Coordinates of C-alpha atoms and ligand atoms in Angstrom, one line a residue:
M11 CA 0.1 -0.1 0.2
K12 CA 3.1 2.1 0.5
K13 CA 3.3 3.9 -2.6
K14 CA -0.5 4.4 -3.1
L15 CA -1.3 5.6 0.1
S16 CA 1.7 8.1 0.1
M17 CA -0.4 10.9 -0.5
L18 CA -2.6 10.0 2.7
V19 CA -0.3 12.1 4.9
V20 CA -2.9 14.1 6.7
P21 CA -4.9 12.1 8.6
L22 CA -8.7 12.4 8.8
V23 CA -8.5 12.8 12.6
M24 CA -5.6 15.1 12.9
G25 CA -4.1 13.4 15.9
V26 CA -3.6 13.7 19.3
M27 CA -3.7 16.8 21.3
A28 CA -2.3 15.3 24.6
G29 CA -0.3 17.3 26.8
G30 CA 3.4 16.3 27.6
C31 CA 4.7 16.3 31.2
S32 CA 7.6 14.1 32.5
G33 CA 7.8 12.9 36.0
E34 CA 9.3 14.3 39.0
S35 CA 9.0 11.4 41.5
V36 CA 10.6 7.9 40.3
R37 CA 6.8 6.7 40.2
E38 CA 5.5 9.4 37.5
P39 CA 5.6 8.1 34.2
E40 CA 7.6 9.2 31.3
V41 CA 6.1 10.8 28.4
Y42 CA 7.4 9.8 24.8
N43 CA 6.3 11.0 21.4
L44 CA 6.9 9.7 17.8
N45 CA 5.6 10.6 14.2
G46 CA 6.5 8.2 11.7
T47 CA 5.3 6.4 8.9
A48 CA 3.6 3.0 8.8
M49 CA 0.5 1.1 6.7
G50 CA 1.3 3.9 4.1
T51 CA -0.1 6.4 6.6
L52 CA 1.4 8.7 9.1
V53 CA 1.5 7.5 12.6
T54 CA 1.6 10.2 15.7
E55 CA 2.2 8.4 19.1
T56 CA 2.2 9.9 22.4
I57 CA 3.0 7.0 25.3
Y58 CA 3.0 7.5 29.0
T59 CA 5.1 5.0 30.7
T60 CA 7.3 3.8 33.4
G61 CA 9.1 1.7 31.7
E62 CA 11.1 1.1 28.4
N63 CA 10.0 3.8 25.5
P64 CA 7.7 1.3 23.1
A65 CA 6.8 3.8 20.6
S66 CA 9.4 2.5 17.6
S67 CA 8.2 -1.1 18.4
V68 CA 4.8 -0.2 17.9
L69 CA 5.8 1.4 14.7
E70 CA 7.4 -1.8 13.6
L71 CA 4.3 -3.8 14.7
L72 CA 2.4 -1.8 12.5
T73 CA 4.7 -2.1 9.3
Q74 CA 4.7 -6.1 10.1
T75 CA 1.0 -6.4 10.0
E76 CA 0.7 -4.7 6.7
D77 CA 3.4 -6.6 5.1
K78 CA 2.6 -10.0 6.7
Y79 CA -1.2 -10.2 6.9
L80 CA -3.0 -7.3 5.0
S81 CA -1.2 -5.8 1.8
W82 CA -2.8 -6.4 -1.4
R83 CA 0.4 -5.0 -2.9
E84 CA 3.0 -7.8 -1.3
E85 CA 2.2 -10.9 -3.2
D86 CA 3.3 -12.9 0.0
S87 CA 1.4 -11.3 2.5
D88 CA -2.1 -13.3 3.2
I89 CA -4.2 -10.9 1.3
G90 CA -1.8 -11.1 -1.6
K91 CA -1.6 -14.7 -1.6
A92 CA -5.5 -15.2 -1.6
N93 CA -5.9 -12.7 -4.3
L94 CA -3.4 -14.4 -6.6
Q95 CA -4.9 -17.7 -6.3
A96 CA -8.5 -16.2 -6.9
G97 CA -10.3 -18.5 -9.4
Q98 CA -7.8 -21.2 -8.4
G99 CA -8.1 -22.8 -5.3
A100 CA -7.8 -21.7 -1.6
A101 CA -4.7 -19.8 -0.1
A102 CA -3.4 -20.6 3.4
V103 CA -3.3 -17.7 6.0
N104 CA -2.1 -17.1 9.6
S105 CA -4.9 -17.6 12.1
R106 CA -5.0 -13.9 12.6
T107 CA -5.8 -12.7 9.1
M108 CA -8.6 -15.5 9.3
E109 CA -10.2 -13.6 12.3
Y110 CA -10.1 -10.5 10.9
L111 CA -11.8 -11.5 7.7
E112 CA -14.7 -13.4 9.8
E113 CA -15.2 -9.9 11.6
T114 CA -14.9 -7.9 8.2
L115 CA -17.5 -10.2 6.4
Q116 CA -20.0 -10.1 9.8
L117 CA -19.4 -6.4 8.8
S118 CA -20.6 -6.9 5.2
R119 CA -23.7 -8.8 6.0
D120 CA -24.9 -6.4 9.0
S121 CA -24.6 -3.6 6.5
G122 CA -26.2 -5.2 3.6
G123 CA -23.1 -5.4 1.4
A124 CA -22.6 -1.5 1.7
F125 CA -19.2 -2.9 3.1
D126 CA -17.5 -4.9 0.5
P127 CA -14.1 -5.7 1.0
T128 CA -13.7 -7.5 -2.3
M129 CA -13.9 -4.3 -4.7
G130 CA -10.0 -4.5 -5.1
Q131 CA -10.5 -4.4 -9.0
L132 CA -12.6 -1.4 -8.9
T133 CA -10.7 0.5 -6.5
R134 CA -7.7 -0.2 -8.9
L135 CA -9.7 0.8 -11.8
W136 CA -10.6 4.1 -10.1
D137 CA -7.2 4.7 -8.8
V138 CA -8.3 8.2 -7.6
E139 CA -4.4 8.9 -6.8
A140 CA -3.1 8.7 -9.7
E141 CA -1.5 11.5 -11.5
N142 CA -4.3 12.0 -14.1
P143 CA -6.8 10.1 -12.9
Q144 CA -10.1 9.9 -14.8
V145 CA -13.9 8.5 -14.6
P146 CA -13.6 4.7 -16.1
S147 CA -16.0 3.6 -18.5
R148 CA -19.5 2.5 -17.5
K149 CA -18.7 -0.9 -19.1
K150 CA -15.5 -1.9 -17.1
I151 CA -17.5 -0.8 -13.8
K152 CA -20.6 -2.9 -14.6
Q153 CA -17.8 -5.8 -15.4
Y154 CA -15.6 -5.6 -12.3
L155 CA -18.7 -4.8 -10.1
K156 CA -20.3 -7.9 -11.4
E157 CA -17.2 -9.6 -10.2
S158 CA -17.3 -8.5 -6.9
G159 CA -19.1 -9.2 -4.1
Y160 CA -18.5 -10.3 -0.2
E161 CA -20.0 -13.7 -0.7
K162 CA -17.3 -14.2 -3.2
I163 CA -14.7 -14.6 -0.1
H164 CA -15.1 -18.3 1.3
L165 CA -13.6 -19.1 4.5
S166 CA -12.3 -22.2 5.9
N167 CA -11.2 -22.7 9.5
G168 CA -10.9 -26.6 9.6
G169 CA -7.2 -27.2 10.6
T170 CA -5.1 -24.6 8.6
P171 CA -7.1 -21.8 8.0
Q172 CA -8.1 -20.9 4.3
V173 CA -9.2 -18.2 2.1
E174 CA -10.7 -19.1 -1.2
L175 CA -11.7 -16.2 -3.4
E176 CA -13.8 -16.5 -7.0
E177 CA -12.2 -15.5 -10.1
G178 CA -12.1 -11.8 -10.5
A179 CA -12.8 -10.7 -6.9
A180 CA -9.8 -9.1 -5.3
I181 CA -9.6 -8.7 -1.5
D182 CA -8.7 -5.0 -0.5
L183 CA -9.0 -4.1 3.0
G184 CA -8.0 -0.6 2.6
A185 CA -11.3 0.5 4.9
V186 CA -10.3 -1.4 7.8
G187 CA -6.5 -2.1 7.8
K188 CA -5.5 1.3 10.0
G189 CA -8.2 0.0 12.3
I190 CA -6.9 -3.6 12.4
G191 CA -3.2 -1.6 13.2
C192 CA -4.9 0.0 16.3
D193 CA -6.1 -3.2 17.4
E194 CA -2.5 -4.9 17.1
A195 CA -1.0 -1.6 18.5
A196 CA -3.4 -1.5 21.4
E197 CA -2.8 -5.2 22.1
F198 CA 0.9 -4.9 22.1
L199 CA 0.6 -1.6 25.1
Q200 CA -1.8 -3.2 26.9
K201 CA 0.7 -6.5 27.6
D202 CA 3.2 -3.9 28.8
S203 CA 1.9 -2.8 32.5
Q204 CA 4.4 -0.3 32.8
V205 CA 2.1 1.6 29.9
Q206 CA -0.5 3.9 31.5
G207 CA -1.7 5.7 29.0
A208 CA -1.5 5.9 25.1
V209 CA -3.1 7.7 22.2
V210 CA -2.1 6.6 19.0
A211 CA -3.2 7.9 15.6
V212 CA -2.6 5.6 12.2
G213 CA -3.9 7.6 9.6
G214 CA -7.5 8.5 10.3
S215 CA -7.7 6.0 12.8
V216 CA -6.9 6.6 16.4
F217 CA -6.7 4.6 19.6
T218 CA -6.6 5.6 23.2
L219 CA -5.6 3.8 26.5
G220 CA -5.6 4.3 30.1
S221 CA -5.1 7.7 31.2
K222 CA -2.5 10.7 31.6
P223 CA -1.0 11.5 34.6
D224 CA -3.3 14.7 35.3
Q225 CA -6.2 12.3 34.6
S226 CA -7.5 15.0 32.0
P227 CA -9.4 13.5 28.8
W228 CA -7.8 12.4 25.8
K229 CA -8.5 15.1 23.0
V230 CA -9.1 13.8 19.3
A231 CA -9.5 16.1 16.5
V232 CA -11.8 15.4 14.1
R233 CA -11.1 17.3 10.8
D234 CA -13.1 20.1 9.3
P235 CA -14.3 18.0 5.9
R236 CA -14.4 21.2 4.5
G237 CA -11.5 23.2 5.9
G238 CA -7.8 23.1 4.9
Q239 CA -5.7 20.3 6.1
E240 CA -4.8 22.0 9.5
E241 CA -8.5 22.9 10.3
L242 CA -10.8 21.4 12.9
L243 CA -14.3 20.5 12.9
G244 CA -14.1 20.0 16.5
I245 CA -12.4 18.3 19.4
L246 CA -13.5 14.9 21.0
N247 CA -12.6 14.3 24.8
L248 CA -12.4 10.8 25.5
E249 CA -11.7 8.6 28.4
G250 CA -9.8 4.9 28.8
E251 CA -9.7 2.6 25.8
T252 CA -11.3 3.9 22.8
Y253 CA -11.1 3.6 19.1
V254 CA -12.1 6.4 16.7
S255 CA -12.3 6.1 12.9
T256 CA -13.4 8.5 10.1
S257 CA -14.5 8.5 6.8
G258 CA -14.8 11.3 4.3
D259 CA -15.0 12.5 0.8
Y260 CA -12.3 15.0 1.1
E261 CA -9.2 12.8 1.6
K262 CA -8.6 11.0 -1.7
Y263 CA -10.5 12.4 -4.6
F264 CA -10.3 14.3 -8.0
I265 CA -12.8 16.8 -9.8
Q266 CA -14.2 16.0 -13.3
G267 CA -16.4 18.3 -14.3
E268 CA -18.3 20.0 -11.7
R269 CA -18.1 16.4 -9.7
R270 CA -15.8 15.5 -7.0
Y271 CA -15.1 11.2 -7.2
H272 CA -13.7 10.0 -4.1
H273 CA -12.5 6.8 -2.9
I274 CA -15.1 5.5 -0.8
L275 CA -17.4 3.3 -3.3
D276 CA -21.0 2.3 -3.3
P277 CA -21.0 -1.8 -4.0
F278 CA -24.3 -1.3 -5.4
T279 CA -23.6 1.2 -8.6
G280 CA -19.5 0.8 -8.6
Y281 CA -19.5 4.8 -8.5
P282 CA -18.2 6.5 -5.7
A283 CA -20.7 6.5 -2.4
D284 CA -23.4 9.3 -2.7
A285 CA -25.8 9.0 0.2
G286 CA -25.1 12.7 1.5
L287 CA -22.5 12.3 3.9
I288 CA -19.2 14.4 3.8
S289 CA -17.7 12.5 6.7
A290 CA -18.4 10.0 9.0
T291 CA -16.7 9.6 12.2
V292 CA -17.5 6.5 14.7
V293 CA -16.2 5.7 18.0
G294 CA -16.2 2.0 19.3
Q295 CA -14.5 -0.4 21.3
D296 CA -12.5 -2.0 18.5
G297 CA -10.2 -0.7 15.9
L298 CA -11.6 -2.8 12.8
I299 CA -15.3 -2.4 13.8
S300 CA -14.8 1.5 14.3
D301 CA -13.0 2.1 11.0
G302 CA -15.2 -0.4 9.0
L303 CA -18.4 1.2 10.2
S304 CA -17.0 4.4 9.5
T305 CA -16.5 3.5 5.5
A306 CA -19.9 1.5 5.9
C307 CA -22.0 4.4 7.2
F308 CA -20.4 6.7 4.7
V309 CA -21.8 4.2 2.0
L310 CA -25.5 4.1 4.0
G311 CA -26.2 7.4 4.8
M312 CA -27.5 9.4 7.8
E313 CA -30.6 6.7 8.8
K314 CA -29.0 3.5 7.8
G315 CA -25.9 4.5 9.4
A316 CA -27.4 5.4 12.8
E317 CA -28.8 1.9 12.6
L318 CA -25.5 0.2 11.9
L319 CA -24.1 2.1 14.9
E320 CA -26.9 1.1 17.1
K321 CA -26.5 -2.5 16.4
Y322 CA -22.9 -2.4 17.2
H323 CA -23.1 0.0 20.2
A324 CA -21.0 2.5 18.7
E325 CA -20.8 6.3 18.7
G326 CA -20.8 8.7 15.7
I327 CA -20.7 12.0 14.2
F328 CA -22.3 12.1 10.7
V329 CA -21.6 15.4 8.6
D330 CA -23.7 16.2 5.8
E331 CA -23.8 18.1 2.7
K332 CA -25.4 20.8 4.3
K333 CA -22.4 21.2 7.0
Q334 CA -25.3 19.8 9.6
V335 CA -23.1 17.8 12.2
Y336 CA -25.6 14.8 13.7
V337 CA -23.8 13.5 16.7
T338 CA -25.0 10.4 18.9
D339 CA -26.3 10.9 22.4
G340 CA -23.0 9.0 23.8
L341 CA -20.9 11.3 22.5
M342 CA -22.9 14.6 22.8
E343 CA -21.2 15.6 25.9
N344 CA -17.8 14.9 24.4
F345 CA -17.7 16.7 21.3
E346 CA -16.8 20.1 21.2
L347 CA -17.7 22.0 17.9
S348 CA -15.2 24.5 17.1
A349 CA -15.5 25.0 13.2
S350 CA -17.9 27.7 12.0
G351 CA -20.7 27.6 9.6
Y352 CA -21.7 24.1 11.2
V353 CA -24.6 23.1 13.4
V354 CA -24.7 20.1 15.7
F355 CA -28.1 17.9 15.6
P356 CA -29.0 14.9 17.7
L357 CA -28.6 11.7 15.5
S358 CA -30.6 9.0 16.4
P359 CA -31.9 6.1 14.3
Ligands
ADP27 P1 -9.1 5.7 4.4 O1 -8.5 4.4 4.2 O2 -9.1 6.7 3.7 O3 -8.9 6.1 6.1 P2 -11.8 4.3 4.7 O4 -11.4 3.4 5.7 O5 -13.0 4.9 4.6 O6 -10.9 5.7 4.2 O7 -11.3 3.2 3.6 C1 -11.5 3.7 2.4 C2 -10.9 2.6 1.5 O8 -11.7 1.4 1.4 C3 -10.7 2.6 -0.2 O9 -9.6 3.2 -0.4 C4 -11.0 1.4 -0.8 O10 -9.6 0.9 -0.4 C5 -12.0 0.8 0.4 N1 -13.2 0.7 0.0 C6 -13.9 1.7 -0.7 N2 -15.3 1.2 -0.8 C7 -15.4 0.4 0.3 C8 -16.7 -0.2 0.4 N3 -17.9 0.3 0.2 N4 -16.4 -1.0 1.5 C9 -15.2 -1.6 1.5 N5 -14.1 -1.2 1.6 C10 -14.1 -0.4 0.7
MG28 MG1 -13.1 2.8 7.5

């Protein structure tokens, strides 16, 4: 993913606004910050620990997760192998990859197919990050649409986990990859009993763990979908373990004619999703799920998106084309709007 996603240097959730402080007594944790690149995107870490600095190990873990399991650009990653074998038989994969695919397919079913991880061919056809991107021919879109579909992934878990893909389908975990990275990194940090708190952003997916020494909430910035790269829609104040992901039409897109063509596709049409939202932020208890839900909700739009959030006991912030910001009850007190021109409303199914 590295080359393609290299433009994705500005996370949707712009990261981490944790205050720094270093300890005075022996027991006080030190704070370590790191900015790096992994999974084709910017990674920002702030970690409070009384032990060794784990920040570079987290970065390394993210890179490994991408290379070993998820990347469709690496032919010897699990997903790369499964894609190469499409139409020719099953590929053996790591049990982690199997778990991730099981959760991902459940999300496909729960979203009625709005979340579809088999549109690799369509994503490449659109290639919105190419130097001179073009709207592809209707014929080609139709053909690739026919060949994709989440029911074309077959998982078998007896003995060695195996993945079999029907011909023409190509797995693309771009919509959950960074969330999976958050899950891996959070698990790693949670095993380290000296880590007292952390906030890590992997592009537009962020997780928070534990607390800061002063017990003030973590602050996660949500980007203004119609502002510049540094402009905020507002701030989320969060406590303990949370996973935040945002999907929007402003991150990877091109303009042709008067229209904006972005990277989140509607699996029913093969064209960029157009359900009235310009951004969907989801806060939940799992990285893969929050990331997948943000993409699914973007495709589903306000009402169906809110129903899906409820099903997963997740919270969210949806922004529509009229700059109306809809916030679920459970987040209303945590969200501080800062951008002008937006108005906040309650979001409920
Ligand atoms: P980002 O990766 O920019 O943070 P998302 O998490 O919303 O944003 O994922 C978008 C990526 O997911 C696309 O670049 C593409 O690879 C893939 N994708 C696009 N449309 C869908 C969809 N309907 N369901 C699942 N994956 C999708
Ligand atoms: Mg996503």
